PDB file of C-alpha atoms in Angstrom:
ATOM      1  CA  ARG A   1      19.983  -2.066 -44.039  1.00 38.00           C
ATOM      2  CA  THR A   2      22.334  -2.938 -41.240  1.00 33.00           C
ATOM      3  CA  LEU A   3      22.732  -5.609 -38.629  1.00 34.00           C
ATOM      4  CA  ALA A   4      21.499  -4.269 -35.323  1.00 38.00           C
ATOM      5  CA  ALA A   5      24.556  -4.472 -33.115  1.00 37.00           C
ATOM      6  CA  PRO A   6      25.206  -4.136 -29.383  1.00 38.00           C
ATOM      7  CA  GLY A   7      26.426  -0.759 -28.220  1.00 38.00           C
ATOM      8  CA  PRO A   8      25.242   2.487 -26.671  1.00 34.00           C
ATOM      9  CA  GLU A   9      22.862   3.295 -29.545  1.00 37.00           C
ATOM     10  CA  LYS A  10      19.409   2.323 -28.322  1.00 41.00           C
ATOM     11  CA  ARG A  11      16.171   3.229 -30.090  1.00 47.00           C
ATOM     12  CA  ILE A  12      12.518   2.406 -30.329  1.00 55.00           C
ATOM     13  CA  VAL A  13      11.228   5.070 -32.674  1.00 52.00           C
ATOM     14  CA  ASN A  14       7.812   6.650 -32.126  1.00 52.00           C
ATOM     15  CA  GLY A  15       7.333   4.642 -28.952  1.00 57.00           C
ATOM     16  CA  LEU A  16       5.620   5.349 -25.648  1.00 62.00           C
ATOM     17  CA  LEU A  17       6.689   4.751 -22.064  1.00 65.00           C
ATOM     18  CA  ALA A  18       6.084   1.130 -21.122  1.00 72.00           C
ATOM     19  CA  ASP A  19       4.695  -0.317 -17.892  1.00 74.00           C
ATOM     20  CA  LEU A  20       6.947  -2.829 -16.152  1.00 76.00           C
ATOM     21  CA  LEU A  21       3.925  -4.664 -14.755  1.00 79.00           C
ATOM     22  CA  VAL A  22       2.842  -5.303 -18.366  1.00 83.00           C
ATOM     23  CA  HIS A  23       6.351  -6.359 -19.470  1.00 90.00           C
ATOM     24  CA  PRO A  24       7.803  -8.249 -16.478  1.00 93.00           C
ATOM     25  CA  HIS A  25       9.736 -10.574 -18.812  1.00 96.00           C
ATOM     26  CA  GLN A  26      11.882  -7.686 -20.091  1.00 95.00           C
ATOM     27  CA  ALA A  27      15.623  -7.881 -19.430  1.00 95.00           C
ATOM     28  CA  SER A  28      18.509  -5.486 -20.008  1.00 93.00           C
ATOM     29  CA  VAL A  29      21.671  -7.182 -21.279  1.00 93.00           C
ATOM     30  CA  GLN A  30      24.608  -5.032 -20.212  1.00 93.00           C
ATOM     31  CA  LEU A  31      28.259  -4.992 -21.266  1.00 92.00           C
ATOM     32  CA  LYS A  32      31.278  -3.946 -19.254  1.00 93.00           C
ATOM     33  CA  SER A  33      33.530  -1.166 -20.497  1.00 88.00           C
ATOM     34  CA  SER A  34      36.308   0.921 -18.979  1.00 85.00           C
ATOM     35  CA  GLY A  35      33.673   3.391 -17.825  1.00 80.00           C
ATOM     36  CA  GLY A  36      31.470   0.785 -16.174  1.00 90.00           C
ATOM     37  CA  TRP A  37      28.375  -1.100 -17.329  1.00 90.00           C
ATOM     38  CA  TYR A  38      26.101   0.043 -20.153  1.00 86.00           C
ATOM     39  CA  HIS A  39      22.869  -1.307 -21.637  1.00 86.00           C
ATOM     40  CA  ALA A  40      23.637  -2.967 -24.977  1.00 86.00           C
ATOM     41  CA  CYS A  41      20.715  -5.242 -25.834  1.00 89.00           C
ATOM     42  CA  GLY A  42      17.359  -6.440 -24.677  1.00 91.00           C
ATOM     43  CA  GLY A  43      16.377  -9.933 -23.685  1.00 95.00           C
ATOM     44  CA  ALA A  44      13.462 -11.938 -22.347  1.00 98.00           C
ATOM     45  CA  VAL A  45      13.229 -14.067 -19.209  1.00 98.00           C
ATOM     46  CA  ILE A  46      12.358 -17.626 -20.318  1.00 99.00           C
ATOM     47  CA  ALA A  47      13.294 -19.424 -17.071  1.00 98.00           C
ATOM     48  CA  ARG A  48      14.495 -18.287 -13.676  1.00 98.00           C
ATOM     49  CA  ASN A  49      18.077 -18.753 -14.867  1.00 98.00           C
ATOM     50  CA  LYS A  50      17.743 -18.224 -18.655  1.00 99.00           C
ATOM     51  CA  ILE A  51      17.510 -15.107 -20.824  1.00 99.00           C
ATOM     52  CA  LEU A  52      16.681 -15.379 -24.522  1.00 98.00           C
ATOM     53  CA  THR A  53      18.393 -12.783 -26.707  1.00 97.00           C
ATOM     54  CA  ALA A  54      19.956 -12.332 -30.154  1.00 95.00           C
ATOM     55  CA  ALA A  55      23.148 -14.214 -30.989  1.00 96.00           C
ATOM     56  CA  HIS A  56      24.832 -11.043 -32.211  1.00 93.00           C
ATOM     57  CA  CYS A  57      24.380  -9.491 -28.760  1.00 93.00           C
ATOM     58  CA  ILE A  58      26.634 -12.060 -27.087  1.00 95.00           C
ATOM     59  CA  GLU A  59      28.884 -13.167 -29.949  1.00 95.00           C
ATOM     60  CA  GLY A  60      32.566 -12.845 -29.050  1.00 93.00           C
ATOM     61  CA  ARG A  61      31.863 -12.043 -25.397  1.00 95.00           C
ATOM     62  CA  ASN A  62      32.886 -13.890 -22.266  1.00 94.00           C
ATOM     63  CA  VAL A  63      30.783 -14.232 -19.144  1.00 97.00           C
ATOM     64  CA  SER A  64      32.771 -11.642 -17.192  1.00 95.00           C
ATOM     65  CA  GLN A  65      31.811  -8.967 -19.734  1.00 94.00           C
ATOM     66  CA  ILE A  66      28.036  -9.431 -19.416  1.00 97.00           C
ATOM     67  CA  ARG A  67      25.427  -8.951 -16.726  1.00 97.00           C
ATOM     68  CA  VAL A  68      21.627  -8.859 -16.784  1.00 97.00           C
ATOM     69  CA  GLU A  69      19.182  -6.545 -15.032  1.00 95.00           C
ATOM     70  CA  VAL A  70      15.484  -7.288 -14.613  1.00 95.00           C
ATOM     71  CA  GLY A  71      12.660  -5.598 -12.748  1.00 92.00           C
ATOM     72  CA  VAL A  72      13.797  -2.170 -13.892  1.00 88.00           C
ATOM     73  CA  MET A  73      12.068   0.630 -15.793  1.00 85.00           C
ATOM     74  CA  ASP A  74      14.682   3.397 -15.540  1.00 84.00           C
ATOM     75  CA  LEU A  75      18.211   2.121 -16.132  1.00 84.00           C
ATOM     76  CA  TYR A  76      19.847   5.081 -14.426  1.00 78.00           C
ATOM     77  CA  ALA A  77      17.549   5.648 -11.464  1.00 77.00           C
ATOM     78  CA  ALA A  78      18.671   5.024  -7.898  1.00 66.00           C
ATOM     79  CA  PRO A  79      18.559   1.325  -6.908  1.00 68.00           C
ATOM     80  CA  ILE A  80      15.054   0.073  -6.231  1.00 74.00           C
ATOM     81  CA  ALA A  81      13.845  -2.869  -4.196  1.00 77.00           C
ATOM     82  CA  TYR A  82      12.530  -4.925  -7.108  1.00 82.00           C
ATOM     83  CA  LYS A  83      15.539  -4.539  -9.440  1.00 91.00           C
ATOM     84  CA  GLN A  84      17.738  -7.630  -9.756  1.00 95.00           C
ATOM     85  CA  THR A  85      21.262  -7.493 -11.193  1.00 95.00           C
ATOM     86  CA  VAL A  86      22.698 -10.904 -12.011  1.00 98.00           C
ATOM     87  CA  GLY A  87      25.985 -12.217 -13.352  1.00 98.00           C
ATOM     88  CA  VAL A  88      26.332 -14.774 -16.135  1.00 98.00           C
ATOM     89  CA  SER A  89      27.540 -18.380 -15.951  1.00 98.00           C
ATOM     90  CA  SER A  90      27.479 -19.359 -19.642  1.00 98.00           C
ATOM     91  CA  LEU A  91      26.524 -18.179 -23.126  1.00 98.00           C
ATOM     92  CA  ILE A  92      25.007 -20.305 -25.902  1.00 98.00           C
ATOM     93  CA  ILE A  93      24.812 -19.219 -29.548  1.00 98.00           C
ATOM     94  CA  HIS A  94      22.914 -21.182 -32.199  1.00 98.00           C
ATOM     95  CA  THR A  95      25.430 -23.149 -34.262  1.00 97.00           C
ATOM     96  CA  GLY A  96      23.662 -22.076 -37.463  1.00 96.00           C
ATOM     97  CA  TYR A  97      24.043 -18.358 -36.741  1.00 96.00           C
ATOM     98  CA  LYS A  98      25.833 -16.502 -39.548  1.00 92.00           C
ATOM     99  CA  ARG A  99      26.459 -12.831 -38.872  1.00 88.00           C
ATOM    100  CA  ASN A 100      27.534 -11.952 -42.414  1.00 87.00           C
ATOM    101  CA  ALA A 101      25.034 -14.086 -44.345  1.00 87.00           C
ATOM    102  CA  ALA A 102      22.006 -12.548 -46.055  1.00 83.00           C
ATOM    103  CA  GLY A 103      19.071 -12.455 -43.674  1.00 85.00           C
ATOM    104  CA  ILE A 104      21.390 -13.097 -40.685  1.00 89.00           C
ATOM    105  CA  PRO A 105      19.985 -16.592 -40.052  1.00 93.00           C
ATOM    106  CA  ASN A 106      19.518 -18.178 -36.617  1.00 96.00           C
ATOM    107  CA  ASP A 107      20.190 -14.957 -34.711  1.00 96.00           C
ATOM    108  CA  ILE A 108      19.292 -16.429 -31.331  1.00 98.00           C
ATOM    109  CA  GLY A 109      21.199 -17.087 -28.127  1.00 98.00           C
ATOM    110  CA  ILE A 110      20.715 -17.995 -24.477  1.00 99.00           C
ATOM    111  CA  ILE A 111      22.303 -16.361 -21.448  1.00 99.00           C
ATOM    112  CA  TYR A 112      22.555 -18.611 -18.400  1.00 99.00           C
ATOM    113  CA  LEU A 113      22.511 -16.625 -15.165  1.00 99.00           C
ATOM    114  CA  SER A 114      24.851 -17.301 -12.260  1.00 98.00           C
ATOM    115  CA  PHE A 115      21.880 -17.621  -9.923  1.00 95.00           C
ATOM    116  CA  SER A 116      18.115 -17.895 -10.309  1.00 98.00           C
ATOM    117  CA  LEU A 117      15.880 -14.835 -10.418  1.00 98.00           C
ATOM    118  CA  SER A 118      13.235 -14.203  -7.788  1.00 96.00           C
ATOM    119  CA  LEU A 119       9.852 -14.012  -9.507  1.00 96.00           C
ATOM    120  CA  SER A 120       7.460 -11.193  -8.587  1.00 92.00           C
ATOM    121  CA  ASP A 121       4.931  -8.821 -10.134  1.00 90.00           C
ATOM    122  CA  THR A 122       7.821  -7.131 -11.959  1.00 90.00           C
ATOM    123  CA  VAL A 123       9.846 -10.240 -12.927  1.00 95.00           C
ATOM    124  CA  GLN A 124       8.048 -13.055 -14.739  1.00 96.00           C
ATOM    125  CA  ILE A 125       8.810 -15.821 -17.236  1.00 98.00           C
ATOM    126  CA  ALA A 126       7.597 -15.155 -20.788  1.00 98.00           C
ATOM    127  CA  ASN A 127       5.250 -17.586 -22.544  1.00 98.00           C
ATOM    128  CA  LEU A 128       6.867 -18.849 -25.740  1.00 98.00           C
ATOM    129  CA  ALA A 129       4.712 -18.671 -28.869  1.00 98.00           C
ATOM    130  CA  PRO A 130       3.423 -22.151 -29.842  1.00 97.00           C
ATOM    131  CA  LYS A 131       4.878 -24.087 -32.765  1.00 96.00           C
ATOM    132  CA  GLY A 132       3.303 -23.016 -36.062  1.00 93.00           C
ATOM    133  CA  SER A 133       1.741 -19.876 -34.608  1.00 94.00           C
ATOM    134  CA  SER A 134       1.236 -16.778 -36.733  1.00 90.00           C
ATOM    135  CA  PHE A 135      -0.026 -13.375 -35.696  1.00 94.00           C
ATOM    136  CA  ALA A 136       0.095 -11.765 -39.145  1.00 90.00           C
ATOM    137  CA  GLY A 137      -2.453  -8.985 -39.482  1.00 87.00           C
ATOM    138  CA  THR A 138      -2.555  -8.265 -35.753  1.00 91.00           C
ATOM    139  CA  LYS A 139      -0.527  -5.813 -33.727  1.00 90.00           C
ATOM    140  CA  CYS A 140       2.378  -6.933 -31.584  1.00 90.00           C
ATOM    141  CA  VAL A 141       4.279  -4.911 -28.998  1.00 90.00           C
ATOM    142  CA  ILE A 142       8.034  -4.309 -29.033  1.00 87.00           C
ATOM    143  CA  THR A 143       9.906  -2.980 -26.015  1.00 87.00           C
ATOM    144  CA  GLY A 144      13.341  -1.600 -25.221  1.00 84.00           C
ATOM    145  CA  TRP A 145      15.313   1.289 -23.806  1.00 80.00           C
ATOM    146  CA  GLY A 146      16.173   3.931 -26.328  1.00 60.00           C
ATOM    147  CA  ARG A 147      15.521   6.926 -28.486  1.00 56.00           C
ATOM    148  CA  THR A 148      12.107   8.224 -29.498  1.00 52.00           C
ATOM    149  CA  GLY A 149      13.594   9.321 -32.835  1.00 54.00           C
ATOM    150  CA  ALA A 150      16.765   8.761 -34.831  1.00 54.00           C
ATOM    151  CA  ASN A 151      18.330  12.053 -33.694  1.00 56.00           C
ATOM    152  CA  GLU A 152      16.751  12.343 -30.252  1.00 58.00           C
ATOM    153  CA  ALA A 153      18.449  11.956 -26.879  1.00 51.00           C
ATOM    154  CA  THR A 154      18.560   8.482 -25.376  1.00 55.00           C
ATOM    155  CA  SER A 155      15.716   7.675 -23.011  1.00 64.00           C
ATOM    156  CA  PRO A 156      16.733   5.752 -19.882  1.00 80.00           C
ATOM    157  CA  GLU A 157      13.166   4.529 -19.452  1.00 82.00           C
ATOM    158  CA  LEU A 158      11.606   1.441 -20.992  1.00 86.00           C
ATOM    159  CA  LEU A 159       9.695   2.235 -24.192  1.00 83.00           C
ATOM    160  CA  GLU A 160       7.123   0.297 -26.172  1.00 82.00           C
ATOM    161  CA  ALA A 161       5.573   0.499 -29.622  1.00 81.00           C
ATOM    162  CA  LYS A 162       2.642  -1.428 -31.062  1.00 84.00           C
ATOM    163  CA  ILE A 163       3.141  -2.441 -34.671  1.00 84.00           C
ATOM    164  CA  PRO A 164       1.469  -4.979 -37.007  1.00 86.00           C
ATOM    165  CA  GLU A 165       3.066  -8.293 -37.858  1.00 87.00           C
ATOM    166  CA  ILE A 166       3.169  -8.889 -41.612  1.00 85.00           C
ATOM    167  CA  THR A 167       3.347 -12.134 -43.559  1.00 88.00           C
ATOM    168  CA  THR A 168       6.667 -13.626 -44.609  1.00 88.00           C
ATOM    169  CA  ASP A 169       5.727 -13.056 -48.270  1.00 90.00           C
ATOM    170  CA  GLU A 170       5.115  -9.347 -47.686  1.00 88.00           C
ATOM    171  CA  CYS A 171       8.372  -9.023 -45.767  1.00 87.00           C
ATOM    172  CA  VAL A 172      10.286 -10.681 -48.610  1.00 86.00           C
ATOM    173  CA  ALA A 173       8.647  -8.344 -51.130  1.00 88.00           C
ATOM    174  CA  ARG A 174       9.442  -5.205 -49.133  1.00 83.00           C
ATOM    175  CA  TRP A 175      13.067  -6.176 -48.517  1.00 83.00           C
ATOM    176  CA  GLN A 176      13.564  -7.282 -52.161  1.00 79.00           C
ATOM    177  CA  GLY A 177      16.268  -9.894 -52.165  1.00 66.00           C
ATOM    178  CA  GLN A 178      17.163 -10.388 -48.536  1.00 75.00           C
ATOM    179  CA  ASN A 179      17.144 -14.022 -47.474  1.00 82.00           C
ATOM    180  CA  ILE A 180      13.995 -13.857 -45.340  1.00 86.00           C
ATOM    181  CA  ASN A 181      12.130 -17.083 -44.593  1.00 87.00           C
ATOM    182  CA  ILE A 182       9.733 -18.720 -42.134  1.00 90.00           C
ATOM    183  CA  LYS A 183      12.358 -18.541 -39.369  1.00 94.00           C
ATOM    184  CA  HIS A 184      12.036 -14.759 -39.491  1.00 92.00           C
ATOM    185  CA  ILE A 185       9.085 -12.702 -38.315  1.00 92.00           C
ATOM    186  CA  CYS A 186       8.558  -9.123 -39.488  1.00 88.00           C
ATOM    187  CA  VAL A 187       6.620  -6.083 -38.324  1.00 84.00           C
ATOM    188  CA  TYR A 188       5.741  -3.050 -40.418  1.00 80.00           C
ATOM    189  CA  ASP A 189       3.093  -0.339 -40.215  1.00 70.00           C
ATOM    190  CA  ALA A 190       2.100   0.605 -43.760  1.00 66.00           C
ATOM    191  CA  GLU A 191      -0.833   2.686 -42.504  1.00 62.00           C
ATOM    192  CA  ALA A 192       1.201   5.114 -40.398  1.00 53.00           C
ATOM    193  CA  PRO A 193       2.376   8.323 -42.122  1.00 46.00           C
ATOM    194  CA  LEU A 194       5.971   8.447 -43.334  1.00 54.00           C
ATOM    195  CA  GLY A 195       8.118   9.767 -40.512  1.00 52.00           C
ATOM    196  CA  ASP A 196       5.713   8.520 -37.855  1.00 54.00           C
ATOM    197  CA  ARG A 197       6.143   4.795 -38.380  1.00 49.00           C
ATOM    198  CA  PRO A 198       7.245   2.847 -35.306  1.00 51.00           C
ATOM    199  CA  SER A 199      10.470   0.906 -35.631  1.00 53.00           C
ATOM    200  CA  ALA A 200      12.985  -1.091 -33.629  1.00 55.00           C
ATOM    201  CA  CYS A 201      16.628  -0.226 -34.282  1.00 52.00           C
ATOM    202  CA  MET A 202      20.155  -0.831 -33.053  1.00 42.00           C
ATOM    203  CA  GLY A 203      20.395  -1.417 -29.312  1.00 42.00           C
ATOM    204  CA  ASP A 204      16.873  -2.769 -29.003  1.00 73.00           C
ATOM    205  CA  SER A 205      18.472  -5.910 -30.458  1.00 82.00           C
ATOM    206  CA  GLY A 206      17.669  -9.111 -28.610  1.00 90.00           C
ATOM    207  CA  GLY A 207      14.565  -7.614 -27.067  1.00 90.00           C
ATOM    208  CA  PRO A 208      11.142  -9.245 -27.047  1.00 93.00           C
ATOM    209  CA  MET A 209       8.268  -8.920 -29.474  1.00 92.00           C
ATOM    210  CA  MET A 210       5.042 -10.007 -27.775  1.00 94.00           C
ATOM    211  CA  CYS A 211       1.975 -11.013 -29.802  1.00 95.00           C
ATOM    212  CA  GLY A 212      -1.457 -12.583 -29.406  1.00 95.00           C
ATOM    213  CA  ASP A 213      -4.314 -11.804 -27.027  1.00 93.00           C
ATOM    214  CA  ASN A 214      -3.062  -9.309 -24.440  1.00 91.00           C
ATOM    215  CA  PHE A 215       0.390  -9.697 -26.044  1.00 94.00           C
ATOM    216  CA  LYS A 216       0.946 -12.841 -23.986  1.00 94.00           C
ATOM    217  CA  TYR A 217       3.295 -14.752 -26.310  1.00 98.00           C
ATOM    218  CA  LEU A 218       6.991 -14.165 -26.925  1.00 98.00           C
ATOM    219  CA  ALA A 219       6.902 -14.392 -30.719  1.00 97.00           C
ATOM    220  CA  GLY A 220      10.104 -12.674 -31.803  1.00 95.00           C
ATOM    221  CA  ILE A 221      13.600 -11.607 -30.768  1.00 94.00           C
ATOM    222  CA  THR A 222      14.789  -8.348 -32.333  1.00 89.00           C
ATOM    223  CA  SER A 223      17.417  -9.126 -34.978  1.00 88.00           C
ATOM    224  CA  TRP A 224      17.928  -6.449 -37.643  1.00 79.00           C
ATOM    225  CA  GLY A 225      16.496  -3.534 -39.578  1.00 69.00           C
ATOM    226  CA  VAL A 226      17.671  -0.239 -41.052  1.00 58.00           C
ATOM    227  CA  SER A 227      20.007   2.102 -39.193  1.00 54.00           C
ATOM    228  CA  SER A 228      18.010   5.213 -40.135  1.00 49.00           C
ATOM    229  CA  CYS A 229      15.142   4.039 -37.890  1.00 58.00           C
ATOM    230  CA  SER A 230      12.680   5.422 -40.433  1.00 53.00           C
ATOM    231  CA  GLY A 231      10.187   2.590 -40.203  1.00 55.00           C
ATOM    232  CA  ASN A 232      10.027   2.601 -44.010  1.00 66.00           C
ATOM    233  CA  TYR A 233      11.196  -1.021 -44.124  1.00 76.00           C
ATOM    234  CA  PRO A 234      10.055  -3.897 -41.917  1.00 82.00           C
ATOM    235  CA  SER A 235      11.952  -4.643 -38.722  1.00 83.00           C
ATOM    236  CA  VAL A 236      13.094  -8.268 -38.752  1.00 87.00           C
ATOM    237  CA  TYR A 237      12.991 -10.668 -35.805  1.00 91.00           C
ATOM    238  CA  THR A 238      13.969 -14.252 -35.103  1.00 94.00           C
ATOM    239  CA  ARG A 239      10.745 -16.306 -34.978  1.00 96.00           C
ATOM    240  CA  VAL A 240      10.752 -17.944 -31.534  1.00 98.00           C
ATOM    241  CA  SER A 241       8.203 -20.641 -32.429  1.00 98.00           C
ATOM    242  CA  GLU A 242      10.674 -22.113 -34.949  1.00 97.00           C
ATOM    243  CA  TYR A 243      13.283 -22.649 -32.219  1.00 98.00           C
ATOM    244  CA  LEU A 244      11.284 -24.285 -29.422  1.00 98.00           C
ATOM    245  CA  GLU A 245      13.208 -27.577 -29.607  1.00 98.00           C
ATOM    246  CA  TRP A 246      16.531 -25.748 -29.664  1.00 98.00           C
ATOM    247  CA  ILE A 247      15.528 -23.646 -26.650  1.00 98.00           C
ATOM    248  CA  ALA A 248      14.353 -26.723 -24.731  1.00 98.00           C
ATOM    249  CA  SER A 249      17.548 -28.669 -25.457  1.00 97.00           C
ATOM    250  CA  ASN A 250      19.829 -25.810 -24.469  1.00 97.00           C
TER     251      ASN A 250
END
């Protein structure tokens, strides 16, 4: 397995094109390079000036290296009226985050925007999953910009995949020895044929996992999985409902 890390590799395997009106909380976290800006990670709008993402997406960065885009389906299309591109004023990483520890604990961070977003049909604030909530046994939806297969060309358009949440015990059993606990949330489709299992991989890091009726709750933030994107192991997320106090106080 590998830590999902920011960079130009972006994949949701065996996914379908998403609808921005269904995922108006989706954000693209972009990094600056010598060649310009590129999409590195996903994120979720949790306030008009706050984006929730994975700690490893913003670790070691300064505010001048990061920007956020919302209200966008196609990252490389001509500018559209409802797209908003916003700079960053500050970055917050959970003090308990440990990149090299087993299970990559507390992989959660907040991006503060330099000005507040305008809310619309295509830009909305996500509902955080309630404390103690579990959606095990039901399907959740993961979204991001990326590949439809491990060796396929990168898609510039937002993709989604629906995949069942599994219990923490099952996730521990399938990963055999990784330090997975209640602060993680895992998805895995044991029913899908090998090779056709949906999966989140590198570059969809930090992106939202929505669960519950009509997928209305932000339950997870994409953290890590396997680099092969096979879907043969669970994808692992930071469980948002375990960090509500931290989010509120930051």
